Structures are given as structure tokens and as C-alpha cells.
CSV table of C-alpha atoms (C1' of nucleotides) in Angstrom, one decimal:
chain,number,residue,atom,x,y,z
U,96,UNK,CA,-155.9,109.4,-174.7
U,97,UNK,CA,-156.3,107.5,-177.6
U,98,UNK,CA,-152.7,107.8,-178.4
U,99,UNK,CA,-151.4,105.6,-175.6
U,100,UNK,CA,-151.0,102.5,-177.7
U,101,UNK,CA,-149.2,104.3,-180.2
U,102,UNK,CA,-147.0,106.1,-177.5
U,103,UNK,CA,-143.4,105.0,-177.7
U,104,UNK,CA,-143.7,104.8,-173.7
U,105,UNK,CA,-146.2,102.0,-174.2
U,106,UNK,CA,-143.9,99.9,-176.0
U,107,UNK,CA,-140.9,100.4,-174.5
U,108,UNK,CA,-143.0,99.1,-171.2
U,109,UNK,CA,-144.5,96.0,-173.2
U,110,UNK,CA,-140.7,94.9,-174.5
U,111,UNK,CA,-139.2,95.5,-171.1
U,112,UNK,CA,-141.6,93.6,-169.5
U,113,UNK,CA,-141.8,90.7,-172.3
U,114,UNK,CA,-138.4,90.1,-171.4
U,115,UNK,CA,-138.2,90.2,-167.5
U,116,UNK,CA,-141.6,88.6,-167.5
U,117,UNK,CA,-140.2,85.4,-169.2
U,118,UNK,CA,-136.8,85.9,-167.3
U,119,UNK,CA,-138.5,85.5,-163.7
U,120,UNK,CA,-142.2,84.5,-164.8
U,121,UNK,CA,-145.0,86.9,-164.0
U,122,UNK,CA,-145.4,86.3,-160.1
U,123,UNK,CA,-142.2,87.0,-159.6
U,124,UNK,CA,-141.7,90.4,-161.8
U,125,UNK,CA,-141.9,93.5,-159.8
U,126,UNK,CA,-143.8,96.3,-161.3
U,127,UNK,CA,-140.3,98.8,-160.1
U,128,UNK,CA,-138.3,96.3,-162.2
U,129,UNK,CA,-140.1,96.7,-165.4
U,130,UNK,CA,-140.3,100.4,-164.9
U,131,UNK,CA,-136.5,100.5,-164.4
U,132,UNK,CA,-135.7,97.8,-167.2
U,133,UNK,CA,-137.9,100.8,-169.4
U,134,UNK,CA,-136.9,103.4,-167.7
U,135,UNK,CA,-139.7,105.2,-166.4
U,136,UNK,CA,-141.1,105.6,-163.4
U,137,UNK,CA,-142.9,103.0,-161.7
U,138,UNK,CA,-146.5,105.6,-161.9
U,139,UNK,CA,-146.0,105.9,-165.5
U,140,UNK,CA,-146.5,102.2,-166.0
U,141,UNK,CA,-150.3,102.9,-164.5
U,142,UNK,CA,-150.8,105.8,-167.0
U,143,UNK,CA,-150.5,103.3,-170.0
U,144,UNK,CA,-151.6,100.0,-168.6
U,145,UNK,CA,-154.7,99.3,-165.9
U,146,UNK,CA,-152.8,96.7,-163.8
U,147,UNK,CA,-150.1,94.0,-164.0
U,148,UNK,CA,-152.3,91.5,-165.4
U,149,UNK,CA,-152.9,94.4,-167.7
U,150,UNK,CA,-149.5,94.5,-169.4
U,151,UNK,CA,-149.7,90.5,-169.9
U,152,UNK,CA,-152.9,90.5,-171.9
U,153,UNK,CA,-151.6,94.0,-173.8
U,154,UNK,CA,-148.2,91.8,-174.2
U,155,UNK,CA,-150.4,88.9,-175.9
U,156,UNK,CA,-152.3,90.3,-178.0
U,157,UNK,CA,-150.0,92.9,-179.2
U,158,UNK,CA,-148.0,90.2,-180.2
U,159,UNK,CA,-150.1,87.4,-181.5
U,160,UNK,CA,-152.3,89.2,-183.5
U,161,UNK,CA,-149.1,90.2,-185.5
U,162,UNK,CA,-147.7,86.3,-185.3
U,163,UNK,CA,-151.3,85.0,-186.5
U,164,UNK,CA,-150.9,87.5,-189.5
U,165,UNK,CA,-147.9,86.5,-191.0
U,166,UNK,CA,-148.5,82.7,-190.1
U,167,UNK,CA,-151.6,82.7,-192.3
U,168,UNK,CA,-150.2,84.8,-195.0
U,169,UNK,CA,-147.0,81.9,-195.2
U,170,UNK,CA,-149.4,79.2,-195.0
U,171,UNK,CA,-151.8,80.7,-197.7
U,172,UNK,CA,-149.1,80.9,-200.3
U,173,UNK,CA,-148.9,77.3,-200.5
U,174,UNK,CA,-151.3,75.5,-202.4
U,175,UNK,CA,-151.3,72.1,-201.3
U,176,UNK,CA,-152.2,71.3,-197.9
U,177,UNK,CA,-149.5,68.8,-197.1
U,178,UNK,CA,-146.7,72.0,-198.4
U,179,UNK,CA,-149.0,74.1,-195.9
U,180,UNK,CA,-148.4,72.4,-192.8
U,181,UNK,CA,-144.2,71.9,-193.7
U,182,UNK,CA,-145.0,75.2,-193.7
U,183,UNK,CA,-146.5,76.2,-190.7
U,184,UNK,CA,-144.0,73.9,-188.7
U,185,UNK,CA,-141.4,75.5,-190.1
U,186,UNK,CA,-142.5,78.6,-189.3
U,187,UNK,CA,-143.4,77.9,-186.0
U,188,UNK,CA,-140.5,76.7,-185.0
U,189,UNK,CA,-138.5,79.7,-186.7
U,190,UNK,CA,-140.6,82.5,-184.9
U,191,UNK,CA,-139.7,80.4,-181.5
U,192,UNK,CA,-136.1,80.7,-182.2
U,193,UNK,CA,-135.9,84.5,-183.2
U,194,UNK,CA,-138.4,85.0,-180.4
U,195,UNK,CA,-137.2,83.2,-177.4
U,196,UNK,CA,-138.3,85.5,-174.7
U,197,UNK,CA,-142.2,85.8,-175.9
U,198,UNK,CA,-142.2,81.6,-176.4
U,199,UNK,CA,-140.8,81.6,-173.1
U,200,UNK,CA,-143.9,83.6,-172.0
U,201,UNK,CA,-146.5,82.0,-174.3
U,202,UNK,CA,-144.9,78.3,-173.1
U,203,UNK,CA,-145.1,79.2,-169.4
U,204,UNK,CA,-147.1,82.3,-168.3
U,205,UNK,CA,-150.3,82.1,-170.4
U,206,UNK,CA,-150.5,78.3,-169.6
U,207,UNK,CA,-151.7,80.4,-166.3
U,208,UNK,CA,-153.9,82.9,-167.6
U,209,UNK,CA,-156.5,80.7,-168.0
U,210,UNK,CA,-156.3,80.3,-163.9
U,211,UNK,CA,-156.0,83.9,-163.2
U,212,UNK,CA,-157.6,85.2,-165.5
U,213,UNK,CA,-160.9,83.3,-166.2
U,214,UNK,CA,-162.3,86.4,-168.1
U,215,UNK,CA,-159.7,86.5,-170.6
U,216,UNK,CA,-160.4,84.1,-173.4
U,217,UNK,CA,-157.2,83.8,-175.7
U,218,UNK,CA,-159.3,84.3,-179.1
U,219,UNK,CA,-156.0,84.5,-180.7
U,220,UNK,CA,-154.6,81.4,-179.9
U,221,UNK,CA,-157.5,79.3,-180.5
U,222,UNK,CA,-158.0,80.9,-183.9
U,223,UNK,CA,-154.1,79.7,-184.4
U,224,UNK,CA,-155.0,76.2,-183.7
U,225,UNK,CA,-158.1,76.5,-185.7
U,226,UNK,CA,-155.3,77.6,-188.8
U,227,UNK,CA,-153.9,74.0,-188.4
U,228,UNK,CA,-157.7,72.3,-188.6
U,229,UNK,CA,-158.8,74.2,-191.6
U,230,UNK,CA,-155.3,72.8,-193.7
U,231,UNK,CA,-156.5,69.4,-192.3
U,232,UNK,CA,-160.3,69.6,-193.5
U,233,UNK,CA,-159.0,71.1,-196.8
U,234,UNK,CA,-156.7,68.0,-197.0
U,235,UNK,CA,-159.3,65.9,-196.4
U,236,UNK,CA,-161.3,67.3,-199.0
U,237,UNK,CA,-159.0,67.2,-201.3
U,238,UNK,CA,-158.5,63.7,-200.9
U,239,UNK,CA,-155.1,63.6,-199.5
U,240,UNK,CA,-155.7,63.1,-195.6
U,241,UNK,CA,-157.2,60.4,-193.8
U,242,UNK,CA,-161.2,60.5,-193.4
U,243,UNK,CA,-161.3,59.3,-190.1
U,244,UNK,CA,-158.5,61.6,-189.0
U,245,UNK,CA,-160.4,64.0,-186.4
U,246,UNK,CA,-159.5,67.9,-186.9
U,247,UNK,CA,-160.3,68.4,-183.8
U,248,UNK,CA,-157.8,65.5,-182.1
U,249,UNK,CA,-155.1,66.3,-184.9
U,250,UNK,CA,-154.6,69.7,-184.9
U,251,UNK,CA,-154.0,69.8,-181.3
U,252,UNK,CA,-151.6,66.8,-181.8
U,253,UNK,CA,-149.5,68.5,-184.3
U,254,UNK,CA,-149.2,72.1,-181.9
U,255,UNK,CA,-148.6,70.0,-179.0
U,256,UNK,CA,-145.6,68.6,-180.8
U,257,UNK,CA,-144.6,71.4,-182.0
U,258,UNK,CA,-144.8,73.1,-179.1
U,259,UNK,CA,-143.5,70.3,-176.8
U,260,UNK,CA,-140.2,71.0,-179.3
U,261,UNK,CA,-140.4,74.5,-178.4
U,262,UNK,CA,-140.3,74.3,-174.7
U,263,UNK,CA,-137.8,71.6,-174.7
U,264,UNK,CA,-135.8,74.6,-177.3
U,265,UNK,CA,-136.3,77.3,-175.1
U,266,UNK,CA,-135.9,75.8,-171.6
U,267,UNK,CA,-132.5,74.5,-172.5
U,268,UNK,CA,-129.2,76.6,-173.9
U,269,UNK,CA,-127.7,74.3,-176.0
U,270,UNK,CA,-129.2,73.6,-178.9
U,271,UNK,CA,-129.0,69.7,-179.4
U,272,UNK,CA,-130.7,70.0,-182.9
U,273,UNK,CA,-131.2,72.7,-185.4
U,274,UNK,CA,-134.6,74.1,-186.2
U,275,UNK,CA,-135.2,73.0,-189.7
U,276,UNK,CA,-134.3,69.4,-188.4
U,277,UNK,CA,-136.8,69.2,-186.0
U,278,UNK,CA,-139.4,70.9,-187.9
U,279,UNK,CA,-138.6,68.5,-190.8
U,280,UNK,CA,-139.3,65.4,-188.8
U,281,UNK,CA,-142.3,66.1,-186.8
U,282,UNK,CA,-144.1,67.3,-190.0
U,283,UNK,CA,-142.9,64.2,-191.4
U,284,UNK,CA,-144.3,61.7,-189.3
U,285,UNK,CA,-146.7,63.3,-188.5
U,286,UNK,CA,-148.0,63.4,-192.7
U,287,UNK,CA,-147.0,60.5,-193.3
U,288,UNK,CA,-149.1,59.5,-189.9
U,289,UNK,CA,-152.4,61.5,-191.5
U,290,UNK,CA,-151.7,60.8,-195.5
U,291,UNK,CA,-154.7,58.7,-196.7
T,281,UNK,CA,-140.0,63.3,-137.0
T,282,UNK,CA,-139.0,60.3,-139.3
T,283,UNK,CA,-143.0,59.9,-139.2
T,284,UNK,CA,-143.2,63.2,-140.9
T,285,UNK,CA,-144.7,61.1,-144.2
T,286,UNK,CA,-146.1,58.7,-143.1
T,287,UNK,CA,-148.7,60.6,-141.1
T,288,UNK,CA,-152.1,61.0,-142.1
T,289,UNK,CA,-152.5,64.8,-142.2
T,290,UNK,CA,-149.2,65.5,-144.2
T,291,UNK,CA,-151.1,63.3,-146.7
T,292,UNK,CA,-154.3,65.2,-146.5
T,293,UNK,CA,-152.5,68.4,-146.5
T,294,UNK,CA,-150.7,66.9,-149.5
T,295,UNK,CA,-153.9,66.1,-151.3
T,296,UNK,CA,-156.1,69.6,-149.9
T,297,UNK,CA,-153.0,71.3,-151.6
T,298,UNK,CA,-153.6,69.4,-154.9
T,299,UNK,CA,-156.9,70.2,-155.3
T,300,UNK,CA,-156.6,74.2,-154.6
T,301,UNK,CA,-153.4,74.6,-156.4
T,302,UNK,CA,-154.8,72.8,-159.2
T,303,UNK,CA,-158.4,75.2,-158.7
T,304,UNK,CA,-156.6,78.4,-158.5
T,305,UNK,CA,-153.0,78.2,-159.2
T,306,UNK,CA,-150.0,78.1,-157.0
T,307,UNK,CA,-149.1,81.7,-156.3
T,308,UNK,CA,-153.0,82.5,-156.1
T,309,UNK,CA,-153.4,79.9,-153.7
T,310,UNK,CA,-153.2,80.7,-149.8
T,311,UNK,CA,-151.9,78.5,-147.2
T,312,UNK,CA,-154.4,79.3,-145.0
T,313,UNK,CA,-157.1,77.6,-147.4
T,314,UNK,CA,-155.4,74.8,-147.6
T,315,UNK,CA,-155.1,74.6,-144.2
T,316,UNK,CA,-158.6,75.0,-143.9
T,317,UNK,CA,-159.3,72.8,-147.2
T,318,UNK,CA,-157.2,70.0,-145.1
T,319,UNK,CA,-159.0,70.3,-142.0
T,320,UNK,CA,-155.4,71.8,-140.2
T,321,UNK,CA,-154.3,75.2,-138.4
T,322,UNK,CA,-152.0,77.2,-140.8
T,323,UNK,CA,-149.7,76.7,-138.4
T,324,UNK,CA,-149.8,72.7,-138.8
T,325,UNK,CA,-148.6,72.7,-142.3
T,326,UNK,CA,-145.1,74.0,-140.8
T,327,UNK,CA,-144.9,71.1,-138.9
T,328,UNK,CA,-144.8,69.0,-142.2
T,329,UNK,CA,-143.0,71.3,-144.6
T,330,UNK,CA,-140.8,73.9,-144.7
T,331,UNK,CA,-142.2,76.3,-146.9
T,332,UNK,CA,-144.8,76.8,-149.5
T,333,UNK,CA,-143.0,75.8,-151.9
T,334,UNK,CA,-142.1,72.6,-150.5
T,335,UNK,CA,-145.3,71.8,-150.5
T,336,UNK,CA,-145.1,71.6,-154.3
T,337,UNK,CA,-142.3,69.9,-154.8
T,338,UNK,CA,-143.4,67.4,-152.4
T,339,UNK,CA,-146.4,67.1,-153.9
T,340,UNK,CA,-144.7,66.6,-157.3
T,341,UNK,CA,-142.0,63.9,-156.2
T,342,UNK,CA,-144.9,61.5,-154.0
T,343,UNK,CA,-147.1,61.2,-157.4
T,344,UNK,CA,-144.5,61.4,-160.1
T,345,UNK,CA,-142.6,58.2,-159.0
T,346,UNK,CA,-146.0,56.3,-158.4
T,347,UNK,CA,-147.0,57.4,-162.0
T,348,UNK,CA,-143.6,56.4,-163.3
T,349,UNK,CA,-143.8,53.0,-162.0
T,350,UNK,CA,-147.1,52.7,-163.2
T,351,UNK,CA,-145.9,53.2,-166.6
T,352,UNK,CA,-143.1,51.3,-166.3
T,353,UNK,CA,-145.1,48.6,-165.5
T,354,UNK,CA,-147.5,48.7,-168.0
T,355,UNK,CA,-145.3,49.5,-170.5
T,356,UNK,CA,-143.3,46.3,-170.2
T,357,UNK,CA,-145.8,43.9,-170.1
T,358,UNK,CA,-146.0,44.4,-174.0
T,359,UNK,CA,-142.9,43.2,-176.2
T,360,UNK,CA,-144.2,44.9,-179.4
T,361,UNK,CA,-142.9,48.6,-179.8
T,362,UNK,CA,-145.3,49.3,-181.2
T,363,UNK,CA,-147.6,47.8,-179.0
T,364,UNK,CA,-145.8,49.4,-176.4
T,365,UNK,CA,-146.4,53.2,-177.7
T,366,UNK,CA,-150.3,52.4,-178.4
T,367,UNK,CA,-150.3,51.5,-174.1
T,368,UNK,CA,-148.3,54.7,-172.9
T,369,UNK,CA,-150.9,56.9,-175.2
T,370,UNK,CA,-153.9,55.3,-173.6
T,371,UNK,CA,-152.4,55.1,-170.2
T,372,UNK,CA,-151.4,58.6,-170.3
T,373,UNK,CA,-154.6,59.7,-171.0
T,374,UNK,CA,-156.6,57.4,-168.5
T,375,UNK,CA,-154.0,58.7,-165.9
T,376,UNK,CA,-155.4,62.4,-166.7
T,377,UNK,CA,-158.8,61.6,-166.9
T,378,UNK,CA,-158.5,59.7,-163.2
T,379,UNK,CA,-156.7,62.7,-162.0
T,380,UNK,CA,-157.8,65.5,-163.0
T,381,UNK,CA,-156.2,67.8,-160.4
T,382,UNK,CA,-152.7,66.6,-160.6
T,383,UNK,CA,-152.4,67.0,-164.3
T,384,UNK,CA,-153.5,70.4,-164.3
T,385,UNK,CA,-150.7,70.8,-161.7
T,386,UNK,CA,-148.5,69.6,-164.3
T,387,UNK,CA,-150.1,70.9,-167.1
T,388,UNK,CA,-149.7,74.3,-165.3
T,389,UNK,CA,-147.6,74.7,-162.7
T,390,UNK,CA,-144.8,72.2,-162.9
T,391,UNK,CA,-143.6,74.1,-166.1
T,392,UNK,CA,-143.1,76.7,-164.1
T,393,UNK,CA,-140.8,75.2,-161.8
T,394,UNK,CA,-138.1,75.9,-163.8
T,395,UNK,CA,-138.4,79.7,-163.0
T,396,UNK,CA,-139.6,79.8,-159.4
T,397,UNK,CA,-137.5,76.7,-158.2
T,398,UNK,CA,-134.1,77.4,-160.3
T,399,UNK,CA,-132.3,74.2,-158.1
T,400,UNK,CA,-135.4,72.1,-158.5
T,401,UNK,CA,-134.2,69.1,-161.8
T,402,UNK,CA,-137.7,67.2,-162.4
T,403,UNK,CA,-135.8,64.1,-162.9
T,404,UNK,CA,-139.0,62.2,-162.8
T,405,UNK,CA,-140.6,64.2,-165.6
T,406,UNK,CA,-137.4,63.4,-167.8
T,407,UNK,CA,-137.3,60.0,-166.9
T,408,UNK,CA,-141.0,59.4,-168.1
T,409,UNK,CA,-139.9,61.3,-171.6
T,410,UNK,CA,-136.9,59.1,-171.6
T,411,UNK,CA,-139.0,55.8,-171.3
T,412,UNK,CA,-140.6,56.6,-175.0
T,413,UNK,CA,-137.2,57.5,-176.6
T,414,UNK,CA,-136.1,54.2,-174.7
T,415,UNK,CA,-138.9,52.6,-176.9
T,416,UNK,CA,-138.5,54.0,-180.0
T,417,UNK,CA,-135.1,53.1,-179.8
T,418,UNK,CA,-136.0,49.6,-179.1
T,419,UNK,CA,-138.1,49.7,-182.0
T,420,UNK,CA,-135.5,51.1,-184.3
T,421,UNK,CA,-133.4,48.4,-183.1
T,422,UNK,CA,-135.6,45.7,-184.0
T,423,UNK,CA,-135.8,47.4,-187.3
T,424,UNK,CA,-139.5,48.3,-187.0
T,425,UNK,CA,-139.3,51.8,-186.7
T,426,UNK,CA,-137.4,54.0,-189.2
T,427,UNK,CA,-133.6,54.6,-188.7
T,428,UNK,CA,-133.6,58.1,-189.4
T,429,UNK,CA,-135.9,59.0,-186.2
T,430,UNK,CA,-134.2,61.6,-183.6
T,431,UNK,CA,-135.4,59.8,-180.3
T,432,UNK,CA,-134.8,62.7,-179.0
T,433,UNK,CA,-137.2,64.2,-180.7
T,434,UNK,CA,-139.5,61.8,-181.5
T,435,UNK,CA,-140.1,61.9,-177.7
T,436,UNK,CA,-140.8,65.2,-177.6
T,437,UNK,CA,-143.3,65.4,-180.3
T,438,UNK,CA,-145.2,62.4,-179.1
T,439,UNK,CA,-145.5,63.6,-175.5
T,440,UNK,CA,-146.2,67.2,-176.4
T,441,UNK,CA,-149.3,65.6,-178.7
T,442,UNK,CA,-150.4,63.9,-175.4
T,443,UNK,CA,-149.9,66.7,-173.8
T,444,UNK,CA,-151.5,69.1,-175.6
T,445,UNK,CA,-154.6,66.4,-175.9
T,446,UNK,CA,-154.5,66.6,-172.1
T,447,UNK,CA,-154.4,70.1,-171.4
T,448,UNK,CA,-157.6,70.5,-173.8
T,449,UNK,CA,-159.2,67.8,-171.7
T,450,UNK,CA,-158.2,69.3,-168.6
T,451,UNK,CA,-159.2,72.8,-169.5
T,452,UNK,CA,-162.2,71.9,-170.8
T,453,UNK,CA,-165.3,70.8,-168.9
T,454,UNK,CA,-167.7,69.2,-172.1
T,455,UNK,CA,-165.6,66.2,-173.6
T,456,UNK,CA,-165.9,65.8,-177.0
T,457,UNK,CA,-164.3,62.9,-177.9
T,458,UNK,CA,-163.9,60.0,-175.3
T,459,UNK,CA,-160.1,59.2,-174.6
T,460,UNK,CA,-159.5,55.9,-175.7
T,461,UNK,CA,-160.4,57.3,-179.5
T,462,UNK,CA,-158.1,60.3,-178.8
T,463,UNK,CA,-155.6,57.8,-177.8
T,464,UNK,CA,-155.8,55.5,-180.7
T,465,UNK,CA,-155.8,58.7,-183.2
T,466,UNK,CA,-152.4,60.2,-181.4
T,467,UNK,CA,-150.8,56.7,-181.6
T,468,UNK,CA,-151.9,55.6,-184.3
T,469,UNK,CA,-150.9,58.3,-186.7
T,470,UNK,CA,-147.7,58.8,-184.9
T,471,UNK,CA,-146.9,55.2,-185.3
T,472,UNK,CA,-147.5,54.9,-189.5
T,473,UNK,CA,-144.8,58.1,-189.7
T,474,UNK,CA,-142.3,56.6,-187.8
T,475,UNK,CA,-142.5,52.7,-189.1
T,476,UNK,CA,-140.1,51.6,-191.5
Z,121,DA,C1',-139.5,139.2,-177.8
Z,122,DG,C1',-140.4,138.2,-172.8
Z,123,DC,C1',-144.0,136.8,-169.6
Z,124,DC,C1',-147.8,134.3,-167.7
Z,125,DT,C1',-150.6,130.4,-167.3
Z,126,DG,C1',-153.2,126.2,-168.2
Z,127,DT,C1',-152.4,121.4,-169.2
Z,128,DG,C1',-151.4,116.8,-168.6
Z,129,DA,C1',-147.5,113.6,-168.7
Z,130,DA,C1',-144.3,111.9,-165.5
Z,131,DT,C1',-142.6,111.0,-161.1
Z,132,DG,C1',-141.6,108.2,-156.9
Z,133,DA,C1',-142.5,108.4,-152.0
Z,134,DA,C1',-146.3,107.0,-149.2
Z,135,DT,C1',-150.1,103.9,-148.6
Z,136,DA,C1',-152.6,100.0,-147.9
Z,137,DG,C1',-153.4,95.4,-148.1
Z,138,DT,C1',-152.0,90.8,-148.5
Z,139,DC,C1',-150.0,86.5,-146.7
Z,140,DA,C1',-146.2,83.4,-145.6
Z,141,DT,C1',-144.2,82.3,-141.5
Z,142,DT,C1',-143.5,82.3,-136.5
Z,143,DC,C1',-144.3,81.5,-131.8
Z,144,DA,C1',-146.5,81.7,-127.2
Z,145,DC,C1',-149.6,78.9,-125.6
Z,146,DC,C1',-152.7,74.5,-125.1
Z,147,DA,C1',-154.2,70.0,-124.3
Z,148,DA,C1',-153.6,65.2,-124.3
Z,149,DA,C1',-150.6,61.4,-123.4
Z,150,DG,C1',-147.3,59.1,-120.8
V,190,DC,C1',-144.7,67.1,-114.5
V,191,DT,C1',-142.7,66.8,-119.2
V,192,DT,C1',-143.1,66.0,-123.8
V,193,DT,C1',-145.2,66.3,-128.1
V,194,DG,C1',-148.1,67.7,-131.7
V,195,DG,C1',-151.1,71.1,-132.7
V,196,DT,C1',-153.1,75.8,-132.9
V,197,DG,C1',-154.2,80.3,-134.9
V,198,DA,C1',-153.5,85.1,-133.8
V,199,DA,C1',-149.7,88.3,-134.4
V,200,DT,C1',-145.8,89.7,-136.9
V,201,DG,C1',-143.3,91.6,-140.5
V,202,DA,C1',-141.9,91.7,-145.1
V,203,DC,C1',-143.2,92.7,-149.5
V,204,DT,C1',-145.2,95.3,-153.4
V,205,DA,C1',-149.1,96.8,-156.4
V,206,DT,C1',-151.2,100.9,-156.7
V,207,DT,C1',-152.2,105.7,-155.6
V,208,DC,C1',-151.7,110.6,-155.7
V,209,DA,C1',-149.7,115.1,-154.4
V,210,DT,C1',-146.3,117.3,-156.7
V,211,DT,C1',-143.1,118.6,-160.4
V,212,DC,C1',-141.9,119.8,-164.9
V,213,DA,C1',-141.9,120.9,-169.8
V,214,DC,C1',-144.1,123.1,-173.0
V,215,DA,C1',-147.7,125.5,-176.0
V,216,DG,C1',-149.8,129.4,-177.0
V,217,DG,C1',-152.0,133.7,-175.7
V,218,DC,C1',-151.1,138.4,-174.1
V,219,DT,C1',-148.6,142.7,-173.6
DNA sequence: AGCCTGTGAATGAATAGTCATTCACCAAAG
DNA sequence: CTTTGGTGAATGACTATTCATTCACAGGCT
């Protein structure tokens, strides 16, 4: 059955549940709902996934691999490292906007996953934050950043605000302040917070 | 049963709940443990909340406003903005490192509230972002900070690098950096991008 | 062409297990 | 004897998962 991933079954299931899964959160999704939001039938779910926790792990990677891709090929057009993190808040922000149901899902339900499902190390993830330490160590370098700036410290600073943005972007419906806005001035301090 | 609070076991429920919702999650965690866990019948915890997840919520409101005072408190004993900023960072941090438990409740579960408890406003949690906008915009006033800061934003992005710096803390056993430094690196680089 | 048959995807009703919540009963205190 | 706080086994609702059955189709046979 080495066709399942490619099925068009398997992705229908994966986008319906995506978006009741960061409509009601993952506790609260019935396996009957997904199947119905795909329409299939609530068996056919088990012929393409193991389990619920199953589709959410399918759902990440599926997904991040793909967001982890283009984020490195955007950053790695830029030369200079302060460009490359304008850059990558840029485009993190933009792939939260035109993706609001799978931020909704990263923000809440795989803040879980590392509860209930201790196995499952998100390789993807880290390897994302790790993007934002190599731009710093490469700034660094380079001469540009701060010495005693710590990758390690910053490049969690600069997701968290980032991401902070993001939840306060997807949890609410109106839309205070636009994207670029945002994106413009937490890259901004935050440079002009790491510039040597 | 005006006592309700006041009593001793809705406390160590209170805190037995903490612990294993913090340890396994909230919809993974069974009341019958924390029964057990606070030395109760199942039964028992009926007698001091309605439901599960009033135990939450409860759980939630009794620390938040102690924390928020806290903050308050410290926070004000400064007069320098920027002084001001440099104490919530290290304060927010010590406050995770003492209490391990609760912030991987909020790390974790409070941002789900939002889906499982659609009537439930953390006005708490706002009002502890709203005391750093309330500071920056102190510190714009005073001219020290730059004009062109979104407090609104700027809250966000300084929180969520807390945050973020917490939840690695939280999640991960071996510390690498000691907090105070972690502090002094969020604040401090935050604080040279937004000064005037 | 028409017929038969093997295959496996798909179905959805039935199962099986889990747990929040209740409540009949207890014991201590007054 | 009555009240109160407490108990924990029993209840009942809920749902993930299973599996016996259906169905559509391919391709071999006459």
C-alpha cells in the first residue's frame, strides 16, 4: 500500500481534519466529524492513518517539511544576514496569515504533543529554530551581530516574538495591524537590539 | 458553603490538580488521580467544583491574580522604564523557574482555553500583557523609548520572547543557560531596539 | 461480447473501553 | 437524632476503533 500517501483520500482527510482540528482543538474533534467534513466513512480514516494521534503527526509533518523548504530557500537568497532575518519575519508572519487554520494548530495543539506524545520529537520544528541560529552565528561572523549575543537565547527570542504576534493574529478576528507592520518592527528592534 | 475556598482540601485539590495537569495534560489527566494525588474520594472534588473544567479555571484565576500583583508590585518599585522592563524579564523568569508546574499549565493548556472554554476571557493574562504596553508607553512618554513603537505590539513581541524562553526552560530538563543571563539577553537587546 | 470471479477499498453499525459525574450510604459532631 | 462533609462504587454517556459485509472493477475464460 505504498500509495496511501499519495491517495487523494489521504489528503482530503489531512485538510478536513487541519481545519476542524484547529476549529475545536484535537480533544474535542470527533473522528465521525472529520470523516464527514471529507466525506468518507468514518473506517476509511483507519485505512489511511493508524489512529487519531496519527492524523496530527501525518498533519505536521506533511506540512512543515514543505514550510521549512520554502522558508530556507527565501532566507538563502539573501546575502546578508541582517536582510535574512527581515526576511524570515516576513515570511513567517505571511505564511501565518495565508494559513490561519494550520498556525492555529501549530500555536495550540502541538504545544500538546510534547505531553501526549512523548515519543514524537518535532525534528522539524527544531531544525526551523535552528534556521534562525545559523543567520545569527553567520552574523556574528561576519562581524555584524553582537559577540556576546547567545544563539541559543536569541533565536528563541526572535520565534517567540514572532510567534507571540501570531497567536495574538490568529486568536483574534480583527486585524488591529497589518502583517508587514508587525513583521517590520519586531525585526527592527529586535536588530537593532543584536547589531554590534 | 461560603468556606468552599477557604478550606484546606479545595486547596490541595487545587494544587494535586496543578501538578498532574501540568505532568500529563488536561484532557489526559483523570479526576480520579487527582483525587488520589490529593489524598480525596473522587467524589470529594464535587463538593468543591462543579466540573472538571472548573477545576482549571479555578486553578488559573487563584494564581494569576497573586502573580499579577506580584508584578505589579515589583514593577513599580522602579521609576526607570527601562529599569522597569529589565525587572518584569527577570521576574518572569524567576516566577517560572519557582513554579515549574503552573507555567507549563500556561505554557500548555491555558492557550487552549480559548477552544475548550469559548465563555472563559483570561482577563488576568491580558492584564499582565497590558502592564508592559503600560510601560513602554510610559517610557515613550518620557521620551526614552522611540515614538514609533506599536505598544501593542511591542507587548507582544516582548512577552512571546519570554515566553518562548520559558517554554524551552519548562520543556527541557538540562538548563543551559542560568535565568538571570537569559533575562538580561531578552531585555537587554529588546531595550537597545526600542530606545530613542 | 457476455459471464464469472478474485481483490481490496470502502463502509458504518456494533463493540468495547474509558471516565466524568452522581448518589446512596457512612461516620462524626453537635 | 439530625446535619454535614465525605466516600467510592455504580451509572451512563460518549467515541475511538474494529470488522463483517458490500461494491466496483479488472481481467481471464468461453
Amino acid at each position: 500500500m505504498g500509495k496511501r500517501k499519495n491517495s487523494e483520500k489521504y489528503h482530503r482527510i489531512i485538510e478536513a481534519a487541519t481545519k476542524i482540528f484547529a476549529d475545536k482543538g484535537f480533544y474535542q474533534t470527533k473522528i465521525s466529524e472529520i470523516a464527514r467534513e471529507a466525506g468518507v466513512a468514518d473506517g476509511t480514516i483507519y485505512i489511511y492513518f493508524e489512529n487519531k494521534d496519527d492524523i496530527l503527526i501525518s498533519l505536521f509533518e506533511e506540512r512543515m517539511k514543505e514550510v521549512l523548504d520554502n522558508m530556507r530557500e527565501q532566507v538563502s537568497k539573501e546575502g546578508d544576514p541582517v536582510k535574512k532575518l527581515e526576511t524570515f519575519a516576513l515570511a513567517h508572519l505571511r505564511l501565518v496569515e495565508q494559513n490561519k487554520s494550520m498556525a492555529e494548530i501549530i500555536q495550540v495543539e502541538l504545544r500538546q504533543s510534547s505531553k501526549f506524545m512523548k515519543e514524537y520529537k518535532n525534528e522539524q520544528f527544531l531544525e526551523y529554530l535552528e534556521l534562525i541560529a545559523e543567520i545569527i552565528r553567520q552574523g556574528q561572523r561576519k562581524g555584524i551581530f553582537r559577540k556576546d549575543i547567545i544563539p541559543g537565547v536569541a533565536k528563541r527570542a526572535f520565534f517567540g516574538a514572532l510567534d507571540e504576534m501570531s497567536r495574538f493574529w490568529v486568536l483574534s478576528s480583527r486585524k488591529q495591524y497589518d502583517i508587514s507592520t508587525a513583521a517590520r518592527q519586531i525585526s527592527g528592534y529586535f536588530l537593532t537590539g543584536i547589531k554590534a
